[in-house]
Coordinates of C-alpha atoms in Angstrom, one line a residue:
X1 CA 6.3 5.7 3.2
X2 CA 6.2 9.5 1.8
X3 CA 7.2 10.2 -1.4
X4 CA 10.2 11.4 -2.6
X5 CA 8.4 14.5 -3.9
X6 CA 9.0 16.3 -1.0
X7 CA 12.8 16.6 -1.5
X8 CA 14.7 18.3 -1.0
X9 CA 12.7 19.1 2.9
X10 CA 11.6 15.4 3.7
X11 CA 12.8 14.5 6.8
X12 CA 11.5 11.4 9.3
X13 CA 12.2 13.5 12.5
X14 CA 12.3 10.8 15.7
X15 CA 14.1 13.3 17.4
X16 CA 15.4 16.7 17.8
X17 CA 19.2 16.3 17.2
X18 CA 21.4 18.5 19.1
X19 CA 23.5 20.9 16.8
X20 CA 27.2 19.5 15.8
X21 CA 29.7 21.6 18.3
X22 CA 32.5 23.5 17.5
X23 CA 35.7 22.3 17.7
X24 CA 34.5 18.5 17.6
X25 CA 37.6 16.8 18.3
X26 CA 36.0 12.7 19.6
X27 CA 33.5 10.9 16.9
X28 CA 32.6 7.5 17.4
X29 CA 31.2 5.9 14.3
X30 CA 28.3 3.3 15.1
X31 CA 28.8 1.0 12.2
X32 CA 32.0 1.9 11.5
X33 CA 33.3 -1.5 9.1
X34 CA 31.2 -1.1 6.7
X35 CA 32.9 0.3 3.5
X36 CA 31.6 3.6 3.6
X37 CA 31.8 4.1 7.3
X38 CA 35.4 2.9 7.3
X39 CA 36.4 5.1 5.0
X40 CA 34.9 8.1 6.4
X41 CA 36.5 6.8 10.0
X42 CA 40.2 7.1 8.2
X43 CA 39.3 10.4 5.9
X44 CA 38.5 12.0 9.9
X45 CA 41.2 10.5 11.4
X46 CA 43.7 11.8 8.2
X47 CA 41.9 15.3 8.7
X48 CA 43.0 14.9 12.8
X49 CA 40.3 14.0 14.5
X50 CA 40.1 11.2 17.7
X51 CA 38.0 8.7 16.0
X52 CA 36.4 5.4 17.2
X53 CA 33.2 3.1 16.6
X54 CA 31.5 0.0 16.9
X55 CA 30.2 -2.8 14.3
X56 CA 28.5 -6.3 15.0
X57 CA 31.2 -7.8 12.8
X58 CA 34.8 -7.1 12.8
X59 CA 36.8 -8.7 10.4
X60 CA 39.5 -7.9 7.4
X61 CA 40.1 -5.8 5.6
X62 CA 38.5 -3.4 7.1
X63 CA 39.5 -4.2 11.2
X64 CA 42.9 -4.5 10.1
X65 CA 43.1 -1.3 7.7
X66 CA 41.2 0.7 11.0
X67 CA 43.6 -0.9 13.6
X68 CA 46.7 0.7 11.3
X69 CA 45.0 4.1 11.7
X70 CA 45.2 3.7 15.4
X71 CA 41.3 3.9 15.7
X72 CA 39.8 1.3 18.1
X73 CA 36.7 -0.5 17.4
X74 CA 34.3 -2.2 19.4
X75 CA 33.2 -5.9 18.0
X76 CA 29.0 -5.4 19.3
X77 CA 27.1 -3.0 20.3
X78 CA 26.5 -1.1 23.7
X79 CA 25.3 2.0 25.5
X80 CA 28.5 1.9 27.7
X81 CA 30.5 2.2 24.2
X82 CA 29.5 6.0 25.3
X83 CA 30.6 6.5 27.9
X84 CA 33.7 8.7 27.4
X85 CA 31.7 11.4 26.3
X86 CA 31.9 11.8 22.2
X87 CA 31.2 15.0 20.7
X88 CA 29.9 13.5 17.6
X89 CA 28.1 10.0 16.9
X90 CA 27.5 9.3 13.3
X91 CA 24.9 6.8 12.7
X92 CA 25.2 4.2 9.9
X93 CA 22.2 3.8 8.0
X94 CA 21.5 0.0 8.9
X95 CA 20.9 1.3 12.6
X96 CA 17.0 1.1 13.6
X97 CA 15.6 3.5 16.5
X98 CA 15.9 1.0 18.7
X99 CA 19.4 0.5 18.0
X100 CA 21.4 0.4 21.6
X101 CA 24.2 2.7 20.8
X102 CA 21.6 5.2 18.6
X103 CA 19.2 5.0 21.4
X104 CA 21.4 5.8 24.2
X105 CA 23.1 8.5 21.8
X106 CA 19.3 9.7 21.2
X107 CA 18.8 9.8 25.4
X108 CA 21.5 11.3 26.1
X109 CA 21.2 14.4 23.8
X110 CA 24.5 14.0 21.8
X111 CA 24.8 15.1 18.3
X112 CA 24.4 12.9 15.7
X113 CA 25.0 13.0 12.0
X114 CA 24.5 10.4 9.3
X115 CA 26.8 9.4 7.0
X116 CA 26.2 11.8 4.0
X117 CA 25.5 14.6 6.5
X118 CA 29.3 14.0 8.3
X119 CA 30.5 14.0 5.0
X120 CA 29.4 17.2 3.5
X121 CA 30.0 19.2 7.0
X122 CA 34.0 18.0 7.7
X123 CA 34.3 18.0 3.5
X124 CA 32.4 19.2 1.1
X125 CA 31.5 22.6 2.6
X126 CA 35.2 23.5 2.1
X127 CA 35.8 22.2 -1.4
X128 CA 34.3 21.8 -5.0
X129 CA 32.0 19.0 -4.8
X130 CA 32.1 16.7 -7.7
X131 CA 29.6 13.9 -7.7
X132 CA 29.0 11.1 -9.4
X133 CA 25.3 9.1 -9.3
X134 CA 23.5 6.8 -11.0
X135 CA 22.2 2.8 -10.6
X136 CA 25.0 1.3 -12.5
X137 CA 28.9 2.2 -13.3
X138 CA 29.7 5.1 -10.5
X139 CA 32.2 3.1 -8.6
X140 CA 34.2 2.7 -11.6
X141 CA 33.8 6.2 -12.9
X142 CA 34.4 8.2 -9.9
X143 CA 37.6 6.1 -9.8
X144 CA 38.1 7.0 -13.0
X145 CA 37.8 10.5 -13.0
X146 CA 39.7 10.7 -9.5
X147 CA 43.1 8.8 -11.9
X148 CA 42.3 11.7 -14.7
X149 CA 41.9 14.7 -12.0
X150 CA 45.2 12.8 -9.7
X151 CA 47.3 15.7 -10.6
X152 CA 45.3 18.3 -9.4
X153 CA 45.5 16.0 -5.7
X154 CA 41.5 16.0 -5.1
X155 CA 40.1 14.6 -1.9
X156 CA 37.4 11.8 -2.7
X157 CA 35.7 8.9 -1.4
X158 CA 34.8 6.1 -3.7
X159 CA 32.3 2.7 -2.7
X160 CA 35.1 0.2 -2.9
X161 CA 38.8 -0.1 -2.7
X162 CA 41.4 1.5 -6.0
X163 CA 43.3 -1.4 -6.5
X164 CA 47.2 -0.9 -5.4
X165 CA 46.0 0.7 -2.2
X166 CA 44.2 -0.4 0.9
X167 CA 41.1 2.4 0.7
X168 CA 39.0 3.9 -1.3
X169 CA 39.0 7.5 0.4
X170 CA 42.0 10.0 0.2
X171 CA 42.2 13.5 2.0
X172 CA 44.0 15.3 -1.1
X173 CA 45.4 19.1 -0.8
X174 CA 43.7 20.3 -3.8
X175 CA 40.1 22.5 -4.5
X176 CA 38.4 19.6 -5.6
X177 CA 36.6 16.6 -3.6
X178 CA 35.4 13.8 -5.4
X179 CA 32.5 11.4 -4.2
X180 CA 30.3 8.4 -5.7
X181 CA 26.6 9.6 -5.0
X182 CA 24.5 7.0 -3.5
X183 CA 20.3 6.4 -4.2
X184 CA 20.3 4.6 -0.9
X185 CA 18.2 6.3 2.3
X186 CA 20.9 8.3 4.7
X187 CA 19.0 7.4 8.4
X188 CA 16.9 6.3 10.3
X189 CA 16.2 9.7 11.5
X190 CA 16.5 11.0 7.6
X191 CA 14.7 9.1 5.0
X192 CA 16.4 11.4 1.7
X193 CA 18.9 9.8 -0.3
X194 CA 22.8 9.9 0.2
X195 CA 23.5 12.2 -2.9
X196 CA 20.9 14.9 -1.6
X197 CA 23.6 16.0 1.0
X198 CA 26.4 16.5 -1.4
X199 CA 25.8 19.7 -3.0
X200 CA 27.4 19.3 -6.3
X201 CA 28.6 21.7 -7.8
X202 CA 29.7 19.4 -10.9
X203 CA 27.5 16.0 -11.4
X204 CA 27.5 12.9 -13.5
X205 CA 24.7 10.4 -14.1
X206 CA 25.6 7.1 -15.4
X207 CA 22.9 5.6 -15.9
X208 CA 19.1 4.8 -14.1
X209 CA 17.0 1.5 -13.6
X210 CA 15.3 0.5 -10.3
X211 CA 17.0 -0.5 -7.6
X212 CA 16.6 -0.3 -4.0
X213 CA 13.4 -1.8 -3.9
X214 CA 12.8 -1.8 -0.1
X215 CA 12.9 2.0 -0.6
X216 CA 11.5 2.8 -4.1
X217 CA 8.1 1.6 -5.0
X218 CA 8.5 1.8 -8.5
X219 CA 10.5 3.6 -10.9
X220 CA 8.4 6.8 -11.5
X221 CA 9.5 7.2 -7.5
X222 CA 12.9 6.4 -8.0
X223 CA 13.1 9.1 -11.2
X224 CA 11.9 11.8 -8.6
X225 CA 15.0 11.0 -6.6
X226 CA 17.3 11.7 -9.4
X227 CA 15.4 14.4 -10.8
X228 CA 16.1 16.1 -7.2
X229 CA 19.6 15.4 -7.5
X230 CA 19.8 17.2 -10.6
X231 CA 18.3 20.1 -9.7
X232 CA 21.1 20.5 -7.3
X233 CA 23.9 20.5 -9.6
X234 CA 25.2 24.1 -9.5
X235 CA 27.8 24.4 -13.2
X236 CA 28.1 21.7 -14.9
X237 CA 26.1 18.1 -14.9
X238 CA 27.1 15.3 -17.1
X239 CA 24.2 13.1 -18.5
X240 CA 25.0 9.5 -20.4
X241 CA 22.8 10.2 -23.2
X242 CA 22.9 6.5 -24.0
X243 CA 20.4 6.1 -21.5
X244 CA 16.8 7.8 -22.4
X245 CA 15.7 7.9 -18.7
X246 CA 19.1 10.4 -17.4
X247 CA 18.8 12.3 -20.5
X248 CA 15.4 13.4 -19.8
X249 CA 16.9 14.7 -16.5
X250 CA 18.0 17.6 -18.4
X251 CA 14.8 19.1 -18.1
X252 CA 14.9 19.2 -14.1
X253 CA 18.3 21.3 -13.5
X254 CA 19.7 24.9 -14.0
X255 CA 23.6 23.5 -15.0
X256 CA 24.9 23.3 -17.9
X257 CA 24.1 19.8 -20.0
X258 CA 26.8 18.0 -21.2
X259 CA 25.7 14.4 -23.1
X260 CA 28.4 11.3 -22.9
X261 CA 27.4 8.3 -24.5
X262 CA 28.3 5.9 -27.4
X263 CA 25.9 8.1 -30.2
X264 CA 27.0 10.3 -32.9
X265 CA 24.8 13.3 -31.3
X266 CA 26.9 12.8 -27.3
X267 CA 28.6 15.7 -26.9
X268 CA 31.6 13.9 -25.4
X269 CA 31.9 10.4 -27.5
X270 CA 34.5 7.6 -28.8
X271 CA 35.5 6.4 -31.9
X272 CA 37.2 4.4 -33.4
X273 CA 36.6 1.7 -31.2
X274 CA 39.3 -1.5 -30.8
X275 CA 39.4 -4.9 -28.4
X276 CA 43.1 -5.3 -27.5
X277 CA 44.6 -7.7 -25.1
X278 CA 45.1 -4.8 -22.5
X279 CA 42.3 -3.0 -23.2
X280 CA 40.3 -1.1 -25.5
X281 CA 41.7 1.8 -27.6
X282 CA 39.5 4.8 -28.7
X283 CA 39.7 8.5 -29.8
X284 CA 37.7 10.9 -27.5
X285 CA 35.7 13.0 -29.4
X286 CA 34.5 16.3 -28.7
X287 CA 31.6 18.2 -30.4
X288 CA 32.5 16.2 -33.3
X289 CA 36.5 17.2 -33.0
X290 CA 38.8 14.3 -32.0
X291 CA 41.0 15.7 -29.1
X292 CA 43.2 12.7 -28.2
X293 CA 43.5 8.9 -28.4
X294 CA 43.0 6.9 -25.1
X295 CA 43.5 3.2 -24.0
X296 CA 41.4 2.2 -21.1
X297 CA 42.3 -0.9 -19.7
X298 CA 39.1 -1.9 -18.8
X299 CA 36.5 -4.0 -21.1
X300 CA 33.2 -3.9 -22.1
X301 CA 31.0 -1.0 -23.5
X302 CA 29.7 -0.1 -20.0
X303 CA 33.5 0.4 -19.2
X304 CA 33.7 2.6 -22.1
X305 CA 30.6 4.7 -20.9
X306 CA 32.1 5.4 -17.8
X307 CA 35.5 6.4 -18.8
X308 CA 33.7 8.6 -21.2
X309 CA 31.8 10.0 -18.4
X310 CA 34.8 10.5 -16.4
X311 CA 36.5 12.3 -19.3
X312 CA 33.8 14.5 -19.8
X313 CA 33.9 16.0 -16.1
X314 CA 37.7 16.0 -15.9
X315 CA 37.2 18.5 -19.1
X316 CA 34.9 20.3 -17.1
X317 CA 36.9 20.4 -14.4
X318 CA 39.5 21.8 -16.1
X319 CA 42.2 19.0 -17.0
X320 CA 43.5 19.8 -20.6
X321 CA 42.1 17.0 -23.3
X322 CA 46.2 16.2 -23.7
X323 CA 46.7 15.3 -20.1
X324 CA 44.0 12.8 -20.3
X325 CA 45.8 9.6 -20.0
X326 CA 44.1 6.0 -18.5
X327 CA 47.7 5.3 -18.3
X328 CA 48.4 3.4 -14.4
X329 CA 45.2 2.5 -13.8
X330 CA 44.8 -0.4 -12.0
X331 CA 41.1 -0.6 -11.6
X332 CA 38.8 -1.0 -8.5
X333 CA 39.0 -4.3 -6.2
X334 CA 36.2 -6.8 -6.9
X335 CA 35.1 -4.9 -10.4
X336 CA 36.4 -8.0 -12.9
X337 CA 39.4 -8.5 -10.4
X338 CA 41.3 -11.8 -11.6
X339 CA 41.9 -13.0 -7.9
X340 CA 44.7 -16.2 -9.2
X341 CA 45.1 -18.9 -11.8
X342 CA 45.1 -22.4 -10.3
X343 CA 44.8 -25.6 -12.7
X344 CA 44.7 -23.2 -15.3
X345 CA 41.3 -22.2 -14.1
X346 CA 41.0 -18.1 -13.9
X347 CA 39.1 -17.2 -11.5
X348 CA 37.3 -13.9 -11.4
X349 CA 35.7 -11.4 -8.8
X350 CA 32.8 -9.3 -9.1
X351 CA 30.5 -7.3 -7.5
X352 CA 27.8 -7.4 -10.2
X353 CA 24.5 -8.5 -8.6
X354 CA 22.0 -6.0 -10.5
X355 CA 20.8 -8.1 -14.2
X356 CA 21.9 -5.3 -16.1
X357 CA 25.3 -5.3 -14.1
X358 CA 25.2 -9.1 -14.4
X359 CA 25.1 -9.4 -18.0
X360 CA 27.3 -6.1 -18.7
X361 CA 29.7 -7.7 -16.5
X362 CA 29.8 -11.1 -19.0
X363 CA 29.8 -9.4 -21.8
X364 CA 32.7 -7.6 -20.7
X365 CA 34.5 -11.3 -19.3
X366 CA 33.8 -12.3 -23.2
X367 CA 35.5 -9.2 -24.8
X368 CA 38.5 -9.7 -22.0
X369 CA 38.7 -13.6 -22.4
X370 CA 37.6 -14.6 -26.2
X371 CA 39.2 -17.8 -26.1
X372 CA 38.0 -19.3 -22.4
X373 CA 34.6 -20.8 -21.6
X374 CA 33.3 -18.7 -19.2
X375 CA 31.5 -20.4 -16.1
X376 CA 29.1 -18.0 -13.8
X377 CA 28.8 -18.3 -10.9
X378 CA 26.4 -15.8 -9.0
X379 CA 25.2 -14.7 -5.3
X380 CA 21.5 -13.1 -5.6
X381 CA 21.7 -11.8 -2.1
X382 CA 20.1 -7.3 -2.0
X383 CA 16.8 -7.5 -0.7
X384 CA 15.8 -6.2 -5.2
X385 CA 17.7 -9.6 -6.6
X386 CA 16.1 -11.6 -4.3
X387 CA 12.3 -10.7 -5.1
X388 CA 10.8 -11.9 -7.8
X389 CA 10.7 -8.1 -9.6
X390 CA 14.1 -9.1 -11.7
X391 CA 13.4 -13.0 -12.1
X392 CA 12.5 -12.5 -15.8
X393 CA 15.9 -10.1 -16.5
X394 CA 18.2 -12.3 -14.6
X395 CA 16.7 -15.1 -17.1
X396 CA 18.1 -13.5 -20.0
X397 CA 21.3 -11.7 -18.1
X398 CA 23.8 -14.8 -18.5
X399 CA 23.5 -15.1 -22.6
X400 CA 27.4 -16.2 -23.3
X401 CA 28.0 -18.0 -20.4
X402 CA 28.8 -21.8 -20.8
X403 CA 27.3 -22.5 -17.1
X404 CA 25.3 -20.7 -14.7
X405 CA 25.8 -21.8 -10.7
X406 CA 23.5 -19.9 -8.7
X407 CA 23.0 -20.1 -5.0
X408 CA 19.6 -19.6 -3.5
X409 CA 19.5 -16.5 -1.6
X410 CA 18.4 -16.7 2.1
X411 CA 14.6 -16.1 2.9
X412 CA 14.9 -13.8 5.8
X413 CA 12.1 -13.4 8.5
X414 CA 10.5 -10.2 6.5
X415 CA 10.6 -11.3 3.2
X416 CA 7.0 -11.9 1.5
X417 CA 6.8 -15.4 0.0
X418 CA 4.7 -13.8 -2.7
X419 CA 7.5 -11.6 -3.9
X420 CA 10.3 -14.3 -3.3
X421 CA 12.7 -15.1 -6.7
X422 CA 11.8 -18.8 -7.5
X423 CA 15.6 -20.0 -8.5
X424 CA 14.5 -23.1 -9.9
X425 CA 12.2 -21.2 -12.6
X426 CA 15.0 -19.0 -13.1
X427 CA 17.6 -21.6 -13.7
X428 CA 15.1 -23.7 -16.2
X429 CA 14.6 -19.7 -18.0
X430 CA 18.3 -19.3 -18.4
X431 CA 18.7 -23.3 -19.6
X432 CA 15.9 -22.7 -22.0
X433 CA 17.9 -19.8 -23.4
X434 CA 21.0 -21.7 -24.0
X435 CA 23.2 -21.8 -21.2
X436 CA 22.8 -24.9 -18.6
X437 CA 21.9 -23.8 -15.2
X438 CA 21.6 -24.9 -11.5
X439 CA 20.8 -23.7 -8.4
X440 CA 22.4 -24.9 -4.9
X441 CA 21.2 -24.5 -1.4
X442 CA 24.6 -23.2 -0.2
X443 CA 28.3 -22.5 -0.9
X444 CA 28.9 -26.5 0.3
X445 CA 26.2 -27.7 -2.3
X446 CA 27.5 -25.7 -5.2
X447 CA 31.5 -26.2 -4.8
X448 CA 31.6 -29.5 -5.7
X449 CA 29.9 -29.4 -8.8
X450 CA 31.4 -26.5 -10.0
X451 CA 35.0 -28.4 -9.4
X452 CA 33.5 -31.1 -10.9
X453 CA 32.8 -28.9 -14.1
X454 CA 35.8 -26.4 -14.4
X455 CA 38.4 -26.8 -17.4
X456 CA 41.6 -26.3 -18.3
X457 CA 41.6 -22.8 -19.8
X458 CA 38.5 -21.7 -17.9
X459 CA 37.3 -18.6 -16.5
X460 CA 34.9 -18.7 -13.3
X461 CA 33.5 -15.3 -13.4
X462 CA 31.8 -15.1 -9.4
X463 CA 29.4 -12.9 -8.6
X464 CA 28.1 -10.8 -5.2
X465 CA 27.8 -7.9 -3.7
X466 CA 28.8 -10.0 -0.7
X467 CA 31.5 -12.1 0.5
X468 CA 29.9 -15.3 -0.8
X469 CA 30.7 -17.1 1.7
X470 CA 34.7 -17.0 0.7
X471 CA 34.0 -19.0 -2.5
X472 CA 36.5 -17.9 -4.5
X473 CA 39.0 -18.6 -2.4
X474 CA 38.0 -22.1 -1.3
X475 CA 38.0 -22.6 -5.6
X476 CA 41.4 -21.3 -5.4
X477 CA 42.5 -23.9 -2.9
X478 CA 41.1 -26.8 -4.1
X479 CA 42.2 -26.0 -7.9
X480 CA 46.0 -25.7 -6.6
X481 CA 45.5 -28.9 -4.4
X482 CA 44.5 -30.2 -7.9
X483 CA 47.3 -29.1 -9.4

């Protein structure tokens, strides 16, 4: 593996790619259900182009929000597929070069982009690129700053569906375009990070710990790829001072430095701090000056660091510290989404799976819920959660949790047992701290005894950056079959 040192040049060129044409009118997607590649099939086909793709799985939401756009997808993968001649293939980054669709699109000479390069070209080129980066908390921000900036209609794409619609990408008619940065490799024929493509020129930086372990060795590697990322932020970048690691990032750009953060030295701060049932209240405070009072109705301090980061570009940008209102925000699916009440269980869906996100996000279920025992219930399934390099952080990440159900990840054909999380240490570290804990060989092993241990007046807070099998919703039955 080369080092990300060579940014912003490092390539991993297979193959010559032949140059996008002009018009381009077909794109077929290889990949195209996966939540970024969706949403970049419907931002294309809202722009006007003939779109269509592929993906070994083809399920909801995602087949049935593509099927409304009109855009046919093929369930499996094959070289016919291209046949009718596309002027554009864009390759999904979990395609290897001997991928059928990406081989046959590398044989026969057609163009192909990745995902952050298709992007930038239909996109970003034409707007103000806003970006937001970081390991945790730029979901929720960029959806955040896209509610504050809503009335200047920006175009943006967001990792994960604004609750009250059904995508997480919008076309917009305004200057701005708004997109969540991601650390994570573009191609197999481009080994540099998402963001690098983007071009910001405004950028926010939540936050940095390592992550993406199958492409970062360690952290001083993963710092270079955010210290390239800030060197390409052209007016203004936005650092959460709260962290020590991003603010030292203001030494690698040529923007402007605004500091966000929870410290009486952030620029862009709250005070004045209250818990209420629909949220927390704070005054934004400016340099010091207190510009306007805000309820966000979304808990837990790292909730409060985003909004503050999303405040702090949408002043950039701009939006006048009196139009600044949280007010109709509904939040992003699977970020503390309260799926139903059954047996008066709660049940609760996240997509923490990173130890800091993991105990943020029951911290957060505390603040929301004071007055239920909390249950968690949690899916180590990335290629990082699974190795043993968190094992000691996940020990201490459910503190204030009554119970901890954890399912053993999967050991997959290229995992090194050396490196492998050993779930029954962890689940005798978390005991030891407290809070009882077990682990279960599947969804059919766990279910039972987490029925057997719910409530009345509990919360089961679930936890994955996967579909966990459907576990919340086979809870969900069973409690209203209780009932």
């Amino acid at each position: 593996m080369r080092t990300l040192a060579e940014f912003p040049d490092a390539h991993l060129r297979i193959f010559d790619r032949p140059s996008v044409p002009d018009p381009v009118r077909e794109i077929y997607l290889i990949g195209i259900c996966g939540t970024g590649m969706g949403s970049l099939a419907g931002l294309l086909r809202s722009a006007g182009y003939r779109v269509r793709g592929a993906d070994a799985c083809v399920y909801p939401p995602m087949s049935t929000h593509l099927a409304m756009l009109d855009i046919p997808v093929h369930e499996g993968f094959d070289a016919s597929h291209l046949d009718y001649g596309p002027d554009l293939i864009i390759v999904g980054n979990a395609c290897t070069p001997v991928h059928p669709e990406a081989a046959a699109a590398r044989e026969r000479a057609l163009p192909q982009l990745s995902f952050p390069e298709a992007l930038a070209h239909f996109f970003l080129r034409q707007c103000r690129s806003v970006v937001i980066a970081g390991t945790h908390g730029k979901t929720t921000t960029t959806s955040l700053l896209i509610h504050l900036m809503r009335n200047q209609d920006p175009g943006y794409l967001v990792g994960g569906i604004i609750s009250g619609q059904r995508t997480g990408y919008g076309l917009g008619t305004g200057r701005h375009f708004i997109v969540e940065g991601d650390e994570y490799d573009s191609a197999y024929f481009d080994k540099r990070p998402k963001f690098m493509h983007y071009q910001p020129q405004s950028a926010l930086i939540t936050s940095m710990e390592l992550d993406h372990t199958d492409i970062y060795r360690d952290f001083a590697e993963y710092t270079e790829a955010f210290e390239a990322f800030a060197a390409l932020a052209g007016d203004t970048l936005a650092l959460c001072d709260d962290d020590p690691a991003v603010l030292r990032l203001a030494d690698a750009t040529g923007a402007s430095v605004v500091r966000y953060g929870l410290g009486s030295a952030s620029n862009v701060s709250a005070t004045d701090v209250g818990i209420l049932p629909d949220g927390q209240r704070f005054v934004l405070t400016v340099d010091g000056t207190a510009v306007t009072e805000l309820l966000l109705p979304l808990f837990g301090r790292h909730n409060l660091q985003n909004a503050l980061g999303a405040c702090t570009l949408a002043l950039a940008e701009g939006v006048p510290a009196d139009a600044l209102s949280f007010n109709g925000y509904g939040g992003m699916k699977r970020r503390m989404e309260v799926l139903g009440q059954a047996w008066g269980v709660l049940v609760v869906d996240d997509f923490a799976h990173h130890p800091t996100a993991v105990r943020a996000t029951i911290r957060g279920a505390r603040d929301r819920w004071p007055q239920r025992r909390l249950i968690a219930v949690f899916e180590p399934r990335t290629n990082t959660s699974r190795s043993t390099i968190f094992q000691e952080a996940y020990t201490e990440a459910f503190d204030g949790a009554a119970l901890a159900l954890i399912c053993a990840p999967p050991f997959r054909h290229n995992d090194d047992p050396s490196q492998f999380m050993d779930t029954a240490e962890l689940a005798s570290g978390i005991s030891c701290r407290g809070t009882p804990a077990a682990v279960f060989s599947d969804n059919d092993a766990l279910l039972p005894v987490l029925l057997d241990s719910v409530q009345n007046n509990d919360v089961v807070l679930i936890m994955s950056n996967g579909s966990f099998g459907g576990l919340h919703h086979r809870l969900l039955a069973a409690l209203r079959k209780r009932a």
